[in-house]
mmCIF file of C-alpha atoms in Angstrom:
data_model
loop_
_atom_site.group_PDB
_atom_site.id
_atom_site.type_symbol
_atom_site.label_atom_id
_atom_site.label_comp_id
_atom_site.label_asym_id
_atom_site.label_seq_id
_atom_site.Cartn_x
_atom_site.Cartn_y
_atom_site.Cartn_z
ATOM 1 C CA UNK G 1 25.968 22.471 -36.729
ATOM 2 C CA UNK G 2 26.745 24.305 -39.349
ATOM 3 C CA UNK G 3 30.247 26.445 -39.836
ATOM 4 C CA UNK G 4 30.222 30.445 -40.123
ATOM 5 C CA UNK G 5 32.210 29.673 -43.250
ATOM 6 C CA UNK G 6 30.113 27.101 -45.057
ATOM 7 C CA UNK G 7 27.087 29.730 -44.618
ATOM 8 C CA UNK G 8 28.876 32.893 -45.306
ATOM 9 C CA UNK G 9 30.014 30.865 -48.440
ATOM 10 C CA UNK G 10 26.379 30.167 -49.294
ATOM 11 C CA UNK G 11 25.199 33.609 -48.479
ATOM 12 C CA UNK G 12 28.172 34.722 -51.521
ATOM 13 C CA UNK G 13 25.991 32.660 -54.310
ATOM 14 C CA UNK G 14 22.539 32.535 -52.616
ATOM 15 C CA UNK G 15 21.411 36.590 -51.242
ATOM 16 C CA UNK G 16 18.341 35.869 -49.136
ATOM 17 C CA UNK G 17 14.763 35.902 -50.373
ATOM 18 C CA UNK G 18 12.336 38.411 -49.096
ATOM 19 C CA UNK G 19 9.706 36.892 -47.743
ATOM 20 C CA UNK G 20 7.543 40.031 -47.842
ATOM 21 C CA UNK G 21 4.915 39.458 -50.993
ATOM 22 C CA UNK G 22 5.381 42.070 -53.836
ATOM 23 C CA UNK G 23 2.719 44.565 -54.650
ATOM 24 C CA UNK G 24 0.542 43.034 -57.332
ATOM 25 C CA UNK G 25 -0.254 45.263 -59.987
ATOM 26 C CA UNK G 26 -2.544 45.289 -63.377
ATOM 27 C CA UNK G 27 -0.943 43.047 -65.560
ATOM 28 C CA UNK G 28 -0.706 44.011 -69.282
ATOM 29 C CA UNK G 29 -0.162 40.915 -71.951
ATOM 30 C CA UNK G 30 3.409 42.536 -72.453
ATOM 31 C CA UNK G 31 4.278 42.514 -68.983
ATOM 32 C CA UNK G 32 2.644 38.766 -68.746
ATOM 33 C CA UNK G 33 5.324 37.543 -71.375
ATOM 34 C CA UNK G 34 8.564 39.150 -69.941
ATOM 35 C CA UNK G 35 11.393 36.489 -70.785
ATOM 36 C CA UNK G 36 12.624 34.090 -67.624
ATOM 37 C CA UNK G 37 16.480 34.874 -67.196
ATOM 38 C CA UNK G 38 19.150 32.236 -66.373
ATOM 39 C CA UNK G 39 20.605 31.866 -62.632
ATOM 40 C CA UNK G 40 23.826 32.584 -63.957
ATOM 41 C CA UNK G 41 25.000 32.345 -60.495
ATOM 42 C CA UNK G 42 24.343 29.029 -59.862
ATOM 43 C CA UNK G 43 27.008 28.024 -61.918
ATOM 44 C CA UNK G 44 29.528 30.159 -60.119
ATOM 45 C CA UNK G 45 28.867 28.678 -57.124
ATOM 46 C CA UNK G 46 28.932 24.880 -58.497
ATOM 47 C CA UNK G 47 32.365 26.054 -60.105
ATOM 48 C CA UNK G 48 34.092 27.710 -57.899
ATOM 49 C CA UNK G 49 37.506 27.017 -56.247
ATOM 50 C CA UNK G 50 38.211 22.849 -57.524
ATOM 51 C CA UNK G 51 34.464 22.848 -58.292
ATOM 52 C CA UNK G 52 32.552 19.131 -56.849
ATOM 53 C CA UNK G 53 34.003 16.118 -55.857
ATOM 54 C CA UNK G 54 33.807 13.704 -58.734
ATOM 55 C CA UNK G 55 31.193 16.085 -60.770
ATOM 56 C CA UNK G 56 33.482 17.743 -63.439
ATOM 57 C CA UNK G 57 33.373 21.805 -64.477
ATOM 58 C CA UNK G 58 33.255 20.233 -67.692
ATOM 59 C CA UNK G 59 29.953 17.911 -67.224
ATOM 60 C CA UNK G 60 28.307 21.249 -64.943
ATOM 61 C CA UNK G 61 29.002 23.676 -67.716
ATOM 62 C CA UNK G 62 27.619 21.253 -70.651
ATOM 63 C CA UNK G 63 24.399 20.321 -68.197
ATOM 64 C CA UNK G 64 23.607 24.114 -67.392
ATOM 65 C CA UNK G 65 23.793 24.710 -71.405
ATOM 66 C CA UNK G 66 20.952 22.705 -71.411
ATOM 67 C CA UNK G 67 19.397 24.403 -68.187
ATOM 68 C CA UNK G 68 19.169 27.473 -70.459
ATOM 69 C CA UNK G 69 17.905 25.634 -73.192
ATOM 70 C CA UNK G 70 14.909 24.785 -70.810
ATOM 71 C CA UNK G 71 14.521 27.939 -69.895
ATOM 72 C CA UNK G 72 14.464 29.608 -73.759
ATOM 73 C CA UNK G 73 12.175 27.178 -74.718
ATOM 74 C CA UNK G 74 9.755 27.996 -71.388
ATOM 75 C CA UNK G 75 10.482 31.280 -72.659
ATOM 76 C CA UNK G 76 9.092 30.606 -76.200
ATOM 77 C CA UNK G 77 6.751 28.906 -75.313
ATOM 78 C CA UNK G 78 4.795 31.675 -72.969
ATOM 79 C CA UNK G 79 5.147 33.829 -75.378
ATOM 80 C CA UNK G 80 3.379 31.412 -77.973
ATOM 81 C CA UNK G 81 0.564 30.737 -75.545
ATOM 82 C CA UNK G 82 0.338 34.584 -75.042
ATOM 83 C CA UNK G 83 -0.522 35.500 -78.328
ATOM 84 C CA UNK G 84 -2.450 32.518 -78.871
ATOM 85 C CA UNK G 85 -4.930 33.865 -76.424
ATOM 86 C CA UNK G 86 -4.914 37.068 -77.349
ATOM 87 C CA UNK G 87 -5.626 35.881 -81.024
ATOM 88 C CA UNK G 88 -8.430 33.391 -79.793
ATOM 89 C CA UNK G 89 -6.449 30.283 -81.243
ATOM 90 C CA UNK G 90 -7.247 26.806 -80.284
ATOM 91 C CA UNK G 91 -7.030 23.308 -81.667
ATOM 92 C CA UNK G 92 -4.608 19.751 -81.227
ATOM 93 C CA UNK G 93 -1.365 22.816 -81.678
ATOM 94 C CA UNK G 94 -2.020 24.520 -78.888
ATOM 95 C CA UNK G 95 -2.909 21.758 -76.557
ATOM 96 C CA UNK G 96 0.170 20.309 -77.228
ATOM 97 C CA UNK G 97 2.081 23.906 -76.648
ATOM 98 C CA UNK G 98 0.583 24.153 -73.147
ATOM 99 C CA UNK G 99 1.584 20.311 -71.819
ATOM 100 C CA UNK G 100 5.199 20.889 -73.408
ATOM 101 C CA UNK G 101 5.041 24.107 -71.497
ATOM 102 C CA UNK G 102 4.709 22.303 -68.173
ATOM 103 C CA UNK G 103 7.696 20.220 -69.408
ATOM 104 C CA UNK G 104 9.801 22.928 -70.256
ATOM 105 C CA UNK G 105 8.734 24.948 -66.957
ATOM 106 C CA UNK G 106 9.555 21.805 -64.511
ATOM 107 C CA UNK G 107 13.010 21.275 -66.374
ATOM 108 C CA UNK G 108 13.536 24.558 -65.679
ATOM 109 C CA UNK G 109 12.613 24.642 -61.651
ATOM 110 C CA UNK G 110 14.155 21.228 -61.002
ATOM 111 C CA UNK G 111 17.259 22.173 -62.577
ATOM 112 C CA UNK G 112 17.472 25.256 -60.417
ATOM 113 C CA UNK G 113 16.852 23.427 -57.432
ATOM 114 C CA UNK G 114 19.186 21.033 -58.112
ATOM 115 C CA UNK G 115 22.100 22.974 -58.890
ATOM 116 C CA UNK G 116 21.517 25.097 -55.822
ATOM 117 C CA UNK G 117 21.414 21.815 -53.383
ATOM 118 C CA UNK G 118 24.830 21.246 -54.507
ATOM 119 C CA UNK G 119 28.342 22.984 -53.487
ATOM 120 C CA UNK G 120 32.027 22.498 -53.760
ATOM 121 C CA UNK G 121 33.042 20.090 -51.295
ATOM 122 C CA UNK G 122 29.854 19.678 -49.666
ATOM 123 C CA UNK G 123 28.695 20.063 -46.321
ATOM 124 C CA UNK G 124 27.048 18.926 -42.754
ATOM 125 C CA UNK G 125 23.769 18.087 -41.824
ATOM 126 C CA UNK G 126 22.580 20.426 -38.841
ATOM 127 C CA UNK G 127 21.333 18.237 -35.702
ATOM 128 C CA UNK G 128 18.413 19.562 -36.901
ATOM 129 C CA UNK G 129 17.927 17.971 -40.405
ATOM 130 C CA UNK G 130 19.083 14.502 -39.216
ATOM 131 C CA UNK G 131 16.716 14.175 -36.657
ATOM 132 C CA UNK G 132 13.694 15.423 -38.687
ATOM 133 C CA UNK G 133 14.587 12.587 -41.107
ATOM 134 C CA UNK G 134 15.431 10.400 -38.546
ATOM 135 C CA UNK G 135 12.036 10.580 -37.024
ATOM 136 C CA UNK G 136 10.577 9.356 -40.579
ATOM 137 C CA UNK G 137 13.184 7.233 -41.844
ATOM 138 C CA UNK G 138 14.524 5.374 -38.633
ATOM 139 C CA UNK G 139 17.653 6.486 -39.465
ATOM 140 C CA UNK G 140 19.833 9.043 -41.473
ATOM 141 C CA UNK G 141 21.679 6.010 -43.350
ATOM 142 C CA UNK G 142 18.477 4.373 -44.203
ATOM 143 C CA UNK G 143 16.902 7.303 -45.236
ATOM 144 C CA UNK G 144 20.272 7.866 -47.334
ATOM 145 C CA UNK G 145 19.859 4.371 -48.890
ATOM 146 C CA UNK G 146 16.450 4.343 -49.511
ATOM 147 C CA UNK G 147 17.034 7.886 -51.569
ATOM 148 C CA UNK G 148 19.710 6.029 -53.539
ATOM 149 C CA UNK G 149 17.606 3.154 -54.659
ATOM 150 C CA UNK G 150 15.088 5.761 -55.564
ATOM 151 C CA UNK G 151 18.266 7.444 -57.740
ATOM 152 C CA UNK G 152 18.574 4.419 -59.160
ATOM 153 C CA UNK G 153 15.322 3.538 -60.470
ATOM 154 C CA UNK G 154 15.196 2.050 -64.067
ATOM 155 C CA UNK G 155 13.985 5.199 -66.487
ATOM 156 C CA UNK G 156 15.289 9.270 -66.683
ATOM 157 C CA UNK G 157 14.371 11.348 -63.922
ATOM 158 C CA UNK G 158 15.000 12.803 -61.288
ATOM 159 C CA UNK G 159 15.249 11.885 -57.077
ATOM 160 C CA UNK G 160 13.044 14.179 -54.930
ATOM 161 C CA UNK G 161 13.006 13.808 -51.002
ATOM 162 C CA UNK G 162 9.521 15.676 -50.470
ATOM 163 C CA UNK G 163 7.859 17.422 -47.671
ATOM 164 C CA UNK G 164 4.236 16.550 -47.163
ATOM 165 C CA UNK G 165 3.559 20.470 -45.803
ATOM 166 C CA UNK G 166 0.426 19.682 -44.191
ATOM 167 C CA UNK G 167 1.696 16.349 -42.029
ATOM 168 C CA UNK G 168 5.302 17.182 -42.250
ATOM 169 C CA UNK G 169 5.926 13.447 -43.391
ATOM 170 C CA UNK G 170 8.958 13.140 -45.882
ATOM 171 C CA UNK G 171 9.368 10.824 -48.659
ATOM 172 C CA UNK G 172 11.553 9.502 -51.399
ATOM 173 C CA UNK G 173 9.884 10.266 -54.747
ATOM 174 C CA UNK G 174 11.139 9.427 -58.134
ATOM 175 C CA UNK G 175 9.696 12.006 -60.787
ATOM 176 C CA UNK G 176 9.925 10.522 -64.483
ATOM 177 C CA UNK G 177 11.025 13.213 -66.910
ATOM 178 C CA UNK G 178 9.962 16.639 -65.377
ATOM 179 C CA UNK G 179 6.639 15.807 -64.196
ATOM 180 C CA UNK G 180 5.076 12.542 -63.703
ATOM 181 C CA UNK G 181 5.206 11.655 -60.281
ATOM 182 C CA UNK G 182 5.504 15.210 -58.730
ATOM 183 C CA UNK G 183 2.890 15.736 -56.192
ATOM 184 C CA UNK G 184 1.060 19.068 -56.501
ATOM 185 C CA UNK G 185 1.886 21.307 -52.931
ATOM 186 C CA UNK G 186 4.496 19.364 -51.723
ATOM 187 C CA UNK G 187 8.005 20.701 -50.905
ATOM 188 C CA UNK G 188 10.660 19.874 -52.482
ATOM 189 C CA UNK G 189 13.662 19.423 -50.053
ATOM 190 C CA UNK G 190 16.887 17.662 -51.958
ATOM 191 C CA UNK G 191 17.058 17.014 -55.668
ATOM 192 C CA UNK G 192 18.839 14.697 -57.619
ATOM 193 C CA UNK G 193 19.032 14.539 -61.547
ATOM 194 C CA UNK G 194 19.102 11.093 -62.891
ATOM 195 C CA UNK G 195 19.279 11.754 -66.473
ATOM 196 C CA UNK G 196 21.881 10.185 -68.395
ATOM 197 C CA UNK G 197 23.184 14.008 -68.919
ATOM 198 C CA UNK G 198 23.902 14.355 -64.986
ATOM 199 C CA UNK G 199 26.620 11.484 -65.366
ATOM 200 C CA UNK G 200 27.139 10.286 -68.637
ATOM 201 C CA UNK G 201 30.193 12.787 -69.592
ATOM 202 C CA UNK G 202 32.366 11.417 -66.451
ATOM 203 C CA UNK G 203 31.117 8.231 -65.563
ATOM 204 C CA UNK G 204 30.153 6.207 -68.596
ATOM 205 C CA UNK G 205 26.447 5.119 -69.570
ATOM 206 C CA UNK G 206 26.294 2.998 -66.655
ATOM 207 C CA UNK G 207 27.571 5.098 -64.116
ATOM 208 C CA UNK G 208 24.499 6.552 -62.373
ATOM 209 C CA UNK G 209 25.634 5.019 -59.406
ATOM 210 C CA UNK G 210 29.376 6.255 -59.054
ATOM 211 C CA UNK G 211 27.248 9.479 -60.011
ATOM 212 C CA UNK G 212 24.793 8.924 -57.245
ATOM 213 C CA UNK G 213 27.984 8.435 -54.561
ATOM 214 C CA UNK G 214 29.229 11.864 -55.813
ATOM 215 C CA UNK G 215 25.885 14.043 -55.876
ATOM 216 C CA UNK G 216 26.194 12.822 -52.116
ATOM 217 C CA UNK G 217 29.228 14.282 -51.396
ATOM 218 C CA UNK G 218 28.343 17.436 -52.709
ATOM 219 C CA UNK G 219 25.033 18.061 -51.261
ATOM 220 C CA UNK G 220 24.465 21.854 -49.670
ATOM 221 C CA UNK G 221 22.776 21.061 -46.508
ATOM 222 C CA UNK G 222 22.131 24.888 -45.865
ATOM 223 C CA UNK G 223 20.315 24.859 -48.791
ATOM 224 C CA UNK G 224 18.118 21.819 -47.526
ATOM 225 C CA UNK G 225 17.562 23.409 -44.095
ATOM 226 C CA UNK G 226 16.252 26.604 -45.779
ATOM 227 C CA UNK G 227 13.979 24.676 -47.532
ATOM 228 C CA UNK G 228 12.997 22.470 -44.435
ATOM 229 C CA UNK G 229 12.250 25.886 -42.821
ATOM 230 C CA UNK G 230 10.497 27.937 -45.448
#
């Protein structure tokens, strides 16, 4: 189980999510194009005290740079599409604004989740966890070495154990770029980004797998269980 102090730590970073739906109201093309803002506090949780085990602050800061640059360009790019419409433009330029605006989006969301799956010094599984991925996998180290090999698949991407929410069946998915390979409804349980920026700073071009060893050991398994839950 889990310790009072590894959730009151997560609790510091993380504030709960209501879970009651917001009143929808009239939107106006303004309101529609309101700028995305950073989860500055991600960061401050992935740096605080010594920071992760063999992930430096240097490496997190320069990788959540380019989490923002995601999210500007998302940003941007909304807004583009926004006036488009409003203008009535169409043509090769805007098709090509509205599939980089998926890209953008996804880098944006997968970075988030993967940041928040991670914390300084890691934690425990909860009973819990292991034996829902025991039940698919056989057991929690061959579920944890099939999700490396998956890490270590030949191309940039990113590792996503998924949750197939109507069977409940889990699987190791490897998502090239931002979004071939991610399956539409599924949840997203533990992320891992495989891109040479995740590793390259501290381990060399070829160390995705000293990389993959320390994601591991950083992994926020509150985090996981609130997203086996939800």
């Amino acid at each position: 189980t889990h310790t009072e102090r590894e959730r009151e730590k997560h609790a510091a970073f993380c504030p709960p999510v209501s879970l009651t739906p917001p009143k929808l109201e009239p939107k106006t093309a303004t309101a529609m194009t309101e700028e995305y803002e950073v989860k500055q506090s991600l960061l401050e949780k992935l740096n605080a005290g010594q920071g992760l085990d063999g992930i430096s602050k240097d490496l997190i800061e320069q990788h959540f740079g380019l989490y923002k640059g995601y999210v500007a360009n998302m940003n941007a790019l909304r807004k583009e599409l926004a006036e488009g419409r409003e203008a009535g433009a169409s043509g090769p330029q805007v098709a090509d604004r509205r599939r980089r605006f998926g890209f953008e989006y996804n880098g944006v969301v997968l970075h988030e989740l993967y940041f928040a799956n991670m914390t300084p010094g890691g934690s425990r599984p909860s009973s819990t966890v292991v034996e829902l991925i025991e039940k698919q996998f056989g057991s929690f180290e061959k579920w944890e070495a099939d999700f490396k090999a998956t890490g270590a698949t030949r191309g940039v991407g990113w590792a996503v154990l998924y949750m197939d929410p109507t069977t409940g069946a889990l699987n190791n998915h490897f998502v090239e770029l931002h979004e071939n390979g991610n399956v539409s409804g599924f949840q997203p349980i533990l992320i891992m980004d495989v891109w040479e920026h995740a590793y390259i700073l501290d381990q060399g071009a070829a160390g995705r797998p000293k990389y993959i060893e320390a994601f591991l050991k950083n992994i926020d398994w509150v985090v996981v269980e609130e997203r086996f839950v939800n």
